[in-house]
Coordinates of C-alpha atoms and ligand atoms in Angstrom, one line a residue:
M217 CA 228.5 81.3 166.2
T218 CA 225.1 80.2 167.0
K219 CA 224.0 77.2 165.4
E220 CA 220.6 77.4 163.1
R221 CA 217.9 76.1 164.6
F222 CA 213.9 74.8 163.0
D223 CA 211.2 76.2 164.7
K224 CA 208.4 75.2 163.1
P225 CA 205.8 71.9 164.6
F226 CA 206.0 69.1 162.7
T227 CA 202.9 67.9 163.5
Q228 CA 200.9 71.1 161.7
Q229 CA 198.3 70.4 159.2
E230 CA 196.9 72.9 156.4
A231 CA 193.4 74.5 157.4
I232 CA 190.6 72.7 155.9
P233 CA 189.7 74.6 153.2
D234 CA 186.7 77.1 153.4
D235 CA 183.8 75.3 151.8
G236 CA 184.7 72.8 153.6
I237 CA 184.2 74.3 157.2
A238 CA 181.1 76.3 155.4
A239 CA 179.7 72.8 153.9
A240 CA 180.5 71.5 158.2
V241 CA 178.4 74.2 159.5
E242 CA 176.1 73.9 157.2
I243 CA 175.5 69.7 158.3
L244 CA 175.9 71.0 162.7
R245 CA 172.9 73.3 161.9
G246 CA 170.7 70.6 160.2
G247 CA 171.7 68.0 163.2
R248 CA 172.0 65.0 160.4
L249 CA 175.0 63.6 161.1
H250 CA 174.7 59.9 160.1
R251 CA 175.1 58.8 156.8
Y252 CA 171.6 57.3 156.7
N253 CA 169.8 60.5 157.8
T254 CA 168.8 62.3 155.2
L255 CA 165.7 63.9 153.9
P256 CA 163.8 62.9 151.1
G257 CA 165.4 63.9 147.5
E258 CA 168.8 64.4 149.9
T259 CA 171.9 62.4 148.9
S260 CA 174.4 61.9 151.4
E261 CA 177.8 63.5 151.4
V262 CA 178.9 60.1 152.6
S263 CA 177.9 58.8 149.3
L264 CA 178.7 61.6 147.4
L265 CA 182.2 61.3 148.7
E266 CA 182.3 57.7 147.9
A267 CA 181.5 58.4 144.3
E268 CA 183.8 61.4 144.4
Y269 CA 186.6 58.9 145.6
A270 CA 186.1 55.9 143.2
A271 CA 186.3 58.3 140.3
Y272 CA 189.7 59.8 141.4
Q273 CA 190.7 56.3 141.8
G274 CA 189.6 54.8 138.8
S275 CA 187.9 52.1 140.7
K276 CA 183.7 50.6 140.5
Y277 CA 183.1 50.5 143.8
C278 CA 184.1 52.5 146.9
L279 CA 182.7 52.4 151.2
A280 CA 184.1 55.4 153.2
T281 CA 184.8 53.9 157.1
T282 CA 185.5 55.3 160.2
S283 CA 189.4 54.9 159.8
G284 CA 192.3 53.0 157.6
G285 CA 192.6 50.4 160.6
Q286 CA 188.7 49.8 159.8
A287 CA 188.5 49.8 156.4
M288 CA 191.8 46.5 156.2
Q289 CA 189.8 45.0 158.8
I290 CA 186.4 45.0 156.3
A291 CA 188.5 44.6 153.1
L292 CA 190.3 41.0 155.1
R293 CA 186.8 39.8 156.3
A294 CA 185.4 40.6 152.3
A295 CA 188.0 39.1 151.1
G296 CA 187.5 35.7 153.3
V297 CA 190.2 35.8 155.9
K298 CA 188.5 34.2 158.8
P299 CA 190.2 32.9 162.1
G300 CA 193.2 30.8 161.4
T301 CA 193.7 32.5 157.6
K302 CA 197.3 32.8 157.3
V303 CA 197.9 36.4 155.9
L304 CA 201.7 37.2 154.3
A305 CA 202.1 40.8 155.5
N306 CA 205.7 42.8 154.7
A307 CA 207.1 43.3 158.6
Y308 CA 207.7 47.1 157.9
T309 CA 204.4 49.1 158.5
L310 CA 202.7 50.5 161.0
A311 CA 200.9 48.9 164.0
P312 CA 197.1 49.4 162.9
V313 CA 197.8 46.6 159.8
P314 CA 199.1 43.3 162.0
G315 CA 196.2 44.6 164.2
A316 CA 194.0 44.4 161.7
I317 CA 194.8 41.0 160.8
F318 CA 194.5 39.8 164.3
A319 CA 191.5 41.6 164.7
T320 CA 190.1 39.4 161.5
G321 CA 191.4 36.2 163.3
G322 CA 194.1 35.8 160.2
V323 CA 197.5 34.7 161.0
P324 CA 200.2 37.2 160.0
V325 CA 203.5 35.3 157.9
L326 CA 205.5 38.7 158.2
V327 CA 207.8 38.9 155.1
E328 CA 211.5 40.6 155.0
I329 CA 211.9 44.2 153.4
D330 CA 215.0 45.3 150.9
E331 CA 217.3 47.9 152.1
D332 CA 214.4 50.5 150.3
W333 CA 212.1 49.3 152.1
H334 CA 210.4 47.8 149.6
T335 CA 208.8 44.0 150.4
D336 CA 211.5 41.8 149.4
T337 CA 210.1 39.6 146.9
A338 CA 212.8 37.0 146.9
D339 CA 211.2 36.1 150.8
L340 CA 207.6 36.7 149.8
R341 CA 207.9 33.6 147.2
A342 CA 209.3 31.4 149.6
K343 CA 207.5 32.6 152.7
A344 CA 204.0 32.1 150.4
Q345 CA 205.6 28.7 148.9
A346 CA 206.0 27.5 152.7
S347 CA 203.3 28.9 154.4
G348 CA 200.4 28.2 151.4
A349 CA 199.0 31.4 152.6
K350 CA 196.3 33.0 150.1
Y351 CA 196.4 36.4 151.2
F352 CA 198.9 38.9 151.2
M353 CA 198.2 42.4 153.3
L354 CA 200.9 44.7 151.2
S355 CA 201.5 47.7 152.8
H356 CA 202.7 50.5 150.8
M357 CA 204.6 51.5 153.9
R358 CA 205.9 55.4 153.8
G359 CA 205.0 55.2 150.0
H360 CA 207.7 52.8 148.8
I361 CA 206.3 51.3 145.9
A362 CA 207.8 47.2 145.7
D363 CA 208.5 45.7 142.2
M364 CA 204.5 45.2 141.5
E365 CA 205.0 43.0 138.2
A366 CA 207.2 41.0 140.5
I367 CA 204.5 41.1 143.2
C368 CA 201.1 40.5 140.9
A369 CA 203.4 37.3 139.3
I370 CA 204.2 35.8 142.8
C371 CA 199.8 36.3 143.3
D372 CA 199.0 34.9 140.3
E373 CA 201.8 32.0 140.5
F374 CA 200.1 31.0 144.1
G375 CA 196.7 31.6 144.0
I376 CA 197.4 34.6 146.2
T377 CA 194.8 37.4 147.0
L378 CA 196.4 40.9 147.3
I379 CA 195.1 43.7 149.5
E380 CA 197.1 46.7 149.3
D381 CA 197.0 49.4 152.0
C382 CA 197.4 52.5 150.7
A383 CA 197.8 54.5 153.6
H384 CA 200.8 56.5 152.2
T385 CA 199.8 55.6 148.6
M386 CA 196.8 57.8 148.2
G387 CA 197.2 59.4 145.1
A388 CA 200.5 57.2 143.7
K389 CA 201.0 55.8 140.6
W390 CA 203.8 52.8 139.7
K391 CA 204.0 52.5 135.8
G392 CA 201.1 54.5 135.6
T393 CA 198.5 52.4 137.7
R394 CA 197.5 54.3 140.4
S395 CA 198.2 52.7 144.0
G396 CA 195.6 50.4 144.7
N397 CA 194.5 49.5 141.6
F398 CA 197.1 46.4 141.6
G399 CA 195.3 44.0 144.1
K400 CA 191.8 42.7 144.5
V401 CA 190.9 45.5 147.0
A402 CA 192.9 48.3 148.7
C403 CA 192.7 50.3 151.8
F404 CA 193.1 54.1 152.5
S405 CA 193.5 56.1 155.6
T406 CA 192.2 59.8 155.8
Q407 CA 193.6 59.9 159.6
T408 CA 195.0 63.5 160.0
Y409 CA 199.1 62.5 159.1
K410 CA 197.8 61.3 155.9
H411 CA 196.8 62.7 152.2
L412 CA 193.4 63.8 153.2
N413 CA 193.1 65.1 156.4
S414 CA 189.3 64.2 158.4
G415 CA 191.2 63.5 161.7
E416 CA 190.1 59.4 161.2
G417 CA 188.4 58.0 158.3
G418 CA 189.2 55.9 155.5
F419 CA 188.2 54.6 152.2
L420 CA 188.5 50.6 150.5
T421 CA 187.8 50.4 146.9
T422 CA 187.7 47.9 144.4
D423 CA 186.0 46.2 141.3
D424 CA 185.0 43.0 143.0
P425 CA 181.1 43.8 143.4
E426 CA 180.5 40.9 145.8
L427 CA 183.6 41.9 147.8
A428 CA 182.1 45.3 147.7
A429 CA 178.6 44.7 148.5
R430 CA 180.5 42.3 151.3
A431 CA 182.0 45.4 152.7
V432 CA 179.4 47.9 152.9
V433 CA 177.2 45.5 154.6
G434 CA 180.2 44.5 157.0
S435 CA 180.7 48.6 157.2
G436 CA 177.6 48.4 159.4
S437 CA 174.7 49.7 156.8
Y438 CA 172.1 47.9 158.5
M439 CA 170.0 47.0 154.9
L440 CA 170.0 50.7 154.2
Y441 CA 172.8 50.0 151.6
G442 CA 171.0 51.1 148.9
S443 CA 171.8 54.8 149.3
H444 CA 175.7 54.1 149.1
G445 CA 177.5 56.1 146.4
A446 CA 179.5 53.7 144.7
I447 CA 177.8 50.1 145.0
P448 CA 177.2 47.2 142.7
G449 CA 173.3 46.6 142.0
E450 CA 170.5 45.2 144.4
D451 CA 171.3 41.4 143.5
V452 CA 174.6 41.4 144.3
F453 CA 173.6 42.9 147.7
Q454 CA 170.8 39.8 148.1
K455 CA 173.1 37.0 147.4
V456 CA 175.8 38.1 150.6
R457 CA 174.3 40.4 152.5
L458 CA 172.8 38.2 155.3
D459 CA 176.4 37.1 155.3
S460 CA 178.6 40.0 157.0
P461 CA 178.6 40.8 160.4
N462 CA 177.5 44.3 160.7
C463 CA 181.0 45.9 162.3
S464 CA 179.6 49.6 162.5
A465 CA 182.4 51.4 160.8
R466 CA 180.6 54.1 158.9
L467 CA 181.8 57.4 158.0
D468 CA 179.8 60.6 159.4
M469 CA 178.8 63.7 157.3
L470 CA 180.6 66.1 158.9
R471 CA 184.1 64.3 158.4
A472 CA 182.7 63.6 154.6
A473 CA 181.9 67.1 153.7
I474 CA 185.7 68.2 154.6
L475 CA 186.8 65.6 152.2
R476 CA 184.5 65.8 149.8
A477 CA 186.1 69.6 150.0
Q478 CA 189.9 68.1 150.1
L479 CA 190.1 65.8 147.5
P480 CA 190.0 68.5 144.5
N481 CA 193.2 69.5 145.9
L482 CA 194.5 65.9 146.2
D483 CA 196.8 65.9 142.9
K484 CA 198.3 69.8 143.0
N485 CA 199.1 68.8 146.8
V486 CA 200.9 65.6 145.5
A487 CA 203.1 68.2 143.7
R488 CA 203.8 70.0 146.5
W489 CA 204.7 67.6 148.8
N490 CA 207.2 66.1 146.1
E491 CA 208.7 69.6 146.3
R492 CA 209.6 69.6 149.4
Y493 CA 210.8 65.7 149.5
V494 CA 213.4 67.0 146.9
A495 CA 214.4 69.5 148.9
L496 CA 215.1 67.2 151.4
A497 CA 216.8 64.8 149.2
E498 CA 218.9 67.1 147.1
G499 CA 220.0 68.7 150.5
L500 CA 221.1 65.2 152.4
S501 CA 222.5 63.6 149.2
G502 CA 226.0 62.9 149.9
A503 CA 225.8 63.9 153.1
P504 CA 228.5 61.9 155.0
G505 CA 227.2 58.4 156.9
I506 CA 223.6 59.0 155.0
R507 CA 222.4 57.3 152.2
V508 CA 219.3 58.6 150.6
A509 CA 217.2 56.2 148.7
E510 CA 217.0 56.9 144.4
R511 CA 213.0 56.6 143.5
A512 CA 212.3 54.5 140.6
K513 CA 211.5 56.7 137.3
H514 CA 208.0 54.7 137.0
E515 CA 207.2 55.6 140.8
E516 CA 205.0 58.5 140.8
Y517 CA 205.2 58.7 145.1
V518 CA 203.8 60.9 147.7
G519 CA 206.9 62.3 149.3
S520 CA 204.6 62.9 152.5
S521 CA 207.2 61.8 154.4
F522 CA 210.9 61.0 153.8
Q523 CA 213.4 58.5 154.8
F524 CA 217.1 57.8 154.8
Q525 CA 219.6 55.7 155.9
A526 CA 222.0 56.6 158.7
L527 CA 224.5 53.7 157.5
G528 CA 227.2 55.0 158.4
M529 CA 225.9 55.8 161.8
A530 CA 225.0 52.7 162.8
G531 CA 224.9 52.1 166.6
N532 CA 225.1 56.0 166.8
V533 CA 221.6 56.4 165.4
P534 CA 220.0 57.5 168.5
A535 CA 222.4 60.3 169.0
L536 CA 221.6 61.9 165.3
V537 CA 218.7 61.7 166.2
A538 CA 219.2 63.8 169.7
A539 CA 221.3 66.4 168.2
C540 CA 218.7 67.2 165.5
A541 CA 216.1 67.6 167.8
A542 CA 218.3 70.2 169.6
R543 CA 217.9 72.1 166.9
G544 CA 214.4 71.6 166.4
V545 CA 214.3 68.8 163.7
D546 CA 212.5 66.1 165.0
I547 CA 213.3 62.7 163.1
K548 CA 211.8 59.0 163.9
W549 CA 213.9 56.2 164.0
F550 CA 212.2 52.8 163.4
G551 CA 214.9 50.8 164.6
A552 CA 214.6 50.8 168.9
D553 CA 213.7 48.4 170.6
T554 CA 210.7 49.5 172.1
P555 CA 207.9 51.0 170.5
Q556 CA 208.4 54.9 170.3
A557 CA 205.5 57.3 169.1
F558 CA 204.0 55.7 166.2
T559 CA 206.8 53.8 164.9
S560 CA 207.0 50.5 166.0
R561 CA 209.5 47.0 165.1
Y562 CA 207.4 43.8 164.2
D563 CA 209.1 42.0 167.1
S564 CA 207.0 44.3 169.3
W565 CA 204.2 43.3 168.4
K566 CA 203.7 40.7 171.1
Y567 CA 200.1 39.7 171.1
L568 CA 200.9 37.8 167.5
G569 CA 203.0 35.4 169.8
D570 CA 206.3 33.9 168.8
L571 CA 207.7 35.4 165.3
P572 CA 210.5 34.3 163.0
E573 CA 213.7 36.2 162.9
L574 CA 213.8 38.7 160.1
P575 CA 217.4 39.9 160.2
R576 CA 217.3 41.8 157.2
T577 CA 214.5 43.8 157.7
K578 CA 216.2 44.2 161.4
A579 CA 219.3 45.4 159.9
V580 CA 217.5 48.0 157.5
L581 CA 215.4 49.1 160.3
S582 CA 218.1 49.4 162.6
T583 CA 219.5 52.7 160.7
T584 CA 216.0 53.6 159.6
C585 CA 215.4 57.2 160.4
D586 CA 212.1 59.2 159.1
I587 CA 210.3 62.5 159.2
R588 CA 207.1 64.2 158.2
V589 CA 206.7 66.7 155.5
P590 CA 203.8 68.4 156.5
L591 CA 202.5 71.0 154.2
T592 CA 203.0 74.3 156.4
F593 CA 206.6 73.1 155.7
T594 CA 207.9 75.6 152.5
V595 CA 210.3 74.2 150.5
E596 CA 212.8 76.6 152.0
D597 CA 211.9 74.7 155.3
C598 CA 212.6 71.2 154.0
S599 CA 216.1 72.9 152.7
Q600 CA 216.9 74.0 156.1
I601 CA 215.7 70.8 157.8
A602 CA 218.2 68.8 155.5
R603 CA 221.0 71.7 156.2
I604 CA 220.9 70.6 159.6
I605 CA 220.5 66.8 159.7
R606 CA 223.9 67.3 157.1
D607 CA 225.0 69.1 159.4
E608 CA 225.0 67.1 162.4
A609 CA 225.5 64.3 160.4
T610 CA 228.8 66.1 159.5
L611 CA 230.2 66.4 163.0
L612 CA 229.0 62.8 164.2
Y613 CA 230.5 61.0 161.8
T614 CA 233.7 62.9 162.2
T615 CA 233.7 62.1 165.8
M616 CA 233.1 58.6 164.9
A617 CA 235.8 58.3 162.4
A618 CA 238.5 59.7 164.8
E619 CA 237.5 57.6 168.1
Ligands
LIG987 C1 197.8 55.1 159.4 C2 198.2 54.0 158.7 C3 197.1 53.0 158.8 C4 195.8 53.2 159.3 O1 195.7 54.1 159.5 P1 194.2 54.6 160.7 O2 193.1 55.5 159.6 O3 194.9 55.5 161.7 O4 193.6 53.7 160.9 C5 197.7 51.8 158.1 N1 198.3 52.0 157.3 C6 199.4 52.4 157.4 C7 200.8 51.9 156.9 C8 199.4 53.6 157.9 O5 200.6 54.5 158.4

């Protein structure tokens, strides 16, 4: 019997909506691609996007940037991080997070995660106390939102400024509050593999007027910030406008136009991602050697990626990955000693110098498997992917048990 194979690429996104394409073509025809290159009476697409995203997010201020990583750097600087400032950060995240902290001169203080990929709040408290750090860059990695009440309580107790990395939680909520509205400032990415797709791009949102003004000037607004779409008053800019370095991270009209066309579909797409996520979770539930995390009822997640623990396959995860790859199922393993594709473990960020051992994080990542869930997959595709993984896990698990 030939084994069933999955044959769609895991990297394929949906088309940009037609009205986005039309708007982009219109901009190309006019040649005005820079956000400040507007005719009298014309409002920049970027400013319109900022106002629309602020309204979606429920935040007062919003800045569009060239990437999520740039949004993080700008947020850290605007929040007061300077060379030598300690910044707490959960150790399970993507490389742009430590990269952004490093670029501002900040010194990451890495915090352990728990078995469901959340920040380990006991370790956060211990590290906050021991390090005296006054900033926490919380990455909601792979969309797993930690206990935000506990985290906010720790931040209050130690006077820590919370910065949220919402690259995987755009559109998600925790106990009814939108991810990104817990901290002082939040960062989002609109890079191709995230929840809105402009190739590269990002947002910063905040309710803090001075932070917003510093961020806008820091993004490279020159003294043209007045045309932005979701900013505080001129009085606030007068106070801070000469204090921020211009870091040239402005979003352009073309990308703003294609994002504006996608934003109205975001919530509908969240529901579509979650149907696919549920098909994967149900298909893998109870599979031998595999643990699928229960999602808390109050976590309104976005299932744009799916994680499981190959707990019963410790030491043999690469064999599972290879067997699934041979059948067209692309699983990423977060436990590899050397960085692969998008994944990297904290101990490969060598530029950070000597880092403490994080045994719990290492143990969790040693069995962490991850798959992308692009919307070009149907729900049935996701059931098939789960069937193939289950099949290979059963085989491997039985072989291991027999040895
Ligand atoms: C993608 C990503 C970022 C940064 O996004 P870019 O737009 O690619 O710079 C930050 N954090 C996490 C967890 C991400 O996955």
